[in-house]
Short mmCIF file of C-alpha atoms in Angstrom, two decimals:
data_model
loop_
_atom_site.label_atom_id
_atom_site.label_comp_id
_atom_site.label_asym_id
_atom_site.label_seq_id
_atom_site.Cartn_x
_atom_site.Cartn_y
_atom_site.Cartn_z
CA MET A 26 -79.08 27.95 7.03
CA SER A 27 -80.15 23.91 7.64
CA LEU A 28 -78.24 21.75 5.43
CA GLU A 29 -78.72 17.48 5.71
CA TRP A 30 -75.31 16.08 5.32
CA SER A 31 -75.63 12.14 4.59
CA ASP A 32 -73.03 9.35 3.37
CA SER A 33 -75.12 7.37 1.85
CA GLN A 34 -76.12 7.96 -2.30
CA ASP A 35 -79.46 5.16 -1.65
CA THR A 36 -81.95 8.06 -2.09
CA ILE A 37 -79.81 9.70 -4.67
CA ASN A 38 -81.81 11.57 -7.54
CA TRP A 39 -78.85 10.69 -9.77
CA HIS A 40 -80.39 13.21 -12.49
CA GLU A 41 -79.99 15.65 -9.61
CA LEU A 42 -76.97 15.07 -8.94
CA GLN A 43 -75.71 15.32 -13.32
CA ASN A 44 -77.97 18.78 -13.05
CA LEU A 45 -75.40 19.83 -10.14
CA TYR A 46 -72.03 18.57 -11.69
CA ARG A 47 -72.97 21.17 -14.19
CA LEU A 48 -74.21 23.59 -12.51
CA ALA A 49 -71.20 23.71 -10.11
CA PRO A 50 -69.70 23.84 -13.05
CA LEU A 51 -67.84 20.74 -13.57
CA GLY A 52 -69.02 19.45 -16.86
CA ASP A 53 -71.91 17.35 -18.46
CA LYS A 54 -71.56 14.15 -16.69
CA SER A 55 -73.96 11.88 -17.43
CA VAL A 56 -75.79 9.69 -15.22
CA GLU A 57 -74.50 5.99 -16.21
CA LEU A 58 -71.49 8.05 -15.08
CA LEU A 59 -71.79 9.41 -12.17
CA GLN A 60 -73.77 6.47 -10.65
CA THR A 61 -70.89 4.29 -11.84
CA VAL A 62 -68.03 6.36 -10.26
CA PHE A 63 -70.11 7.35 -7.05
CA THR A 64 -70.92 3.24 -6.61
CA ASN A 65 -67.60 2.61 -7.19
CA SER A 66 -66.27 5.38 -4.74
CA ARG A 67 -65.39 4.29 -0.92
CA PHE A 68 -66.92 7.54 0.81
CA LYS A 69 -69.24 10.16 -0.06
CA CYS A 70 -70.46 12.78 0.74
CA PHE A 71 -74.26 14.25 -0.24
CA VAL A 72 -75.77 18.16 1.18
CA ARG A 73 -78.75 18.79 1.09
CA ASP A 74 -80.52 22.45 1.98
CA GLU A 75 -83.59 22.70 4.01
CA ALA A 76 -85.97 23.21 0.59
CA GLY A 77 -84.75 19.22 -0.07
CA ARG A 78 -82.45 20.18 -3.00
CA LEU A 79 -79.07 18.73 -3.80
CA VAL A 80 -76.26 21.68 -2.81
CA ALA A 81 -73.58 19.78 -2.54
CA ALA A 82 -71.45 16.00 -3.59
CA GLY A 83 -68.67 15.42 -3.13
CA ARG A 84 -66.22 11.27 -3.51
CA VAL A 85 -63.29 9.65 -2.62
CA LEU A 86 -61.26 6.12 -4.40
CA SER A 87 -60.02 4.40 -1.70
CA ASP A 88 -57.73 1.88 -0.88
CA GLY A 89 -58.39 1.73 2.80
CA ALA A 90 -55.27 2.05 4.38
CA ASP A 91 -52.32 3.69 1.81
CA CYS A 92 -53.99 6.01 -1.17
CA ALA A 93 -57.72 7.94 -1.21
CA TYR A 94 -57.77 10.01 -4.28
CA LEU A 95 -60.57 13.60 -3.49
CA CYS A 96 -62.26 14.06 -6.40
CA ASP A 97 -65.94 15.69 -7.85
CA VAL A 98 -66.73 17.81 -5.26
CA ALA A 99 -69.18 20.34 -6.35
CA VAL A 100 -71.26 22.89 -5.14
CA MET A 101 -73.84 24.56 -6.11
CA PRO A 102 -72.90 28.12 -7.02
CA ASP A 103 -76.03 29.80 -5.28
CA HIS A 104 -74.07 28.26 -2.32
CA GLN A 105 -70.28 28.81 -3.48
CA GLY A 106 -68.81 31.10 -1.08
CA THR A 107 -70.54 30.03 1.80
CA GLY A 108 -67.40 27.39 3.48
CA LEU A 109 -69.55 25.11 1.95
CA GLY A 110 -66.46 23.27 0.13
CA ARG A 111 -64.14 23.61 2.59
CA ALA A 112 -67.03 21.56 4.90
CA VAL A 113 -67.35 19.28 2.12
CA VAL A 114 -63.86 18.25 1.93
CA GLN A 115 -63.35 18.46 5.45
CA ARG A 116 -65.63 15.38 6.12
CA LEU A 117 -63.89 13.55 3.30
CA LEU A 118 -60.55 13.97 4.45
CA ASP A 119 -62.09 13.03 7.67
CA HIS A 120 -63.18 10.01 6.30
CA CYS A 121 -59.76 9.71 4.93
CA LYS A 122 -57.60 9.08 8.62
CA GLY A 123 -54.92 6.76 8.66
CA HIS A 124 -54.28 6.94 5.24
CA ARG A 125 -50.51 7.72 4.12
CA LYS A 126 -51.73 9.90 1.24
CA ILE A 127 -54.37 11.63 -0.29
CA ILE A 128 -54.16 12.78 -3.75
CA LEU A 129 -56.39 15.26 -5.89
CA TYR A 130 -56.21 17.44 -8.89
CA ALA A 131 -58.06 20.59 -8.62
CA VAL A 132 -59.72 22.86 -11.59
CA PRO A 133 -57.74 24.98 -12.08
CA GLY A 134 -57.58 28.62 -10.85
CA LYS A 135 -58.92 26.42 -7.81
CA GLU A 136 -55.25 25.83 -6.03
CA ASP A 137 -55.29 28.10 -3.32
CA PHE A 138 -58.95 26.71 -1.84
CA TYR A 139 -56.58 22.93 -1.30
CA ARG A 140 -54.10 24.79 -0.34
CA ARG A 141 -55.69 26.87 2.99
CA LEU A 142 -56.93 22.48 3.49
CA GLY A 143 -53.35 22.19 3.49
CA PHE A 144 -52.75 20.19 0.22
CA MET A 145 -49.27 20.86 -1.52
CA ARG A 146 -48.80 20.34 -4.89
CA LEU A 147 -47.27 17.18 -6.35
CA LEU A 148 -44.03 18.07 -8.31
CA THR A 149 -43.93 14.52 -9.64
CA GLY A 150 -48.02 14.13 -10.72
CA MET A 151 -48.62 12.38 -14.32
CA ALA A 152 -51.52 11.51 -15.26
CA ILE A 153 -52.86 10.14 -19.07
CA PHE A 154 -56.71 11.73 -20.40
CA GLU A 155 -58.88 10.32 -22.79
CA ASP A 156 -59.25 13.40 -24.53
CA GLN A 157 -55.27 14.81 -24.15
CA ALA A 158 -56.03 18.10 -26.35
CA ALA A 159 -58.75 19.14 -24.03
CA ALA A 160 -56.96 18.28 -20.46
CA ILE A 161 -54.28 20.60 -22.01
CA ALA A 162 -56.21 23.36 -23.18
CA ARG A 163 -58.30 24.03 -19.60
CA GLY A 164 -54.96 23.55 -18.72
CA HIS A 165 -54.66 19.65 -17.18
CA LEU A 166 -52.08 19.12 -18.26
CA GLY A 167 -48.58 20.62 -19.33
CA GLU A 168 -45.24 19.56 -20.83
CA VAL A 169 -43.37 17.94 -18.74
#
C-alpha cells in the first residue's frame, strides 16, 4: 500500500476532510469548523492512498515547549487496523519532541490503543464541554 504523507493543509479539500471525520466515525464536523481548528493547530498530518483519497488525518495544538494536545486523529474504516492510525499518532508525537507534556482525550473504547503508544490515564483531568449531557452520554465525562 503506497501512501502519501503531508504536514501541510494547503491542498486539503475541506469537504473530503469532513467526510473522513464522519466516516471514521468522529462525528459531523462542519467544513468551517475543520478549517478553523486545523489552521489554528501547530502540527498537522494528512495521509492519502495510492488513488489520492484522503484516508487519515490528525492534528496537535501546541504552545511550542510546555504543553501539546493531540486531537482529532481519524482513519477511514477500510484502513483501520492496518497500523495507519498508530503511524499518524507517532508522526504527530515526533513533532512534539521536547514538550514537557502531551495530552489527549480518547474516544471511549480507544484507551488501550493510546496506552500502547505510551499514554497513561490522567488522574486530575477535567473538562467543560459545550453540551455536558451529550459528553456524559458518550462516556467522555463522569462525576468527580
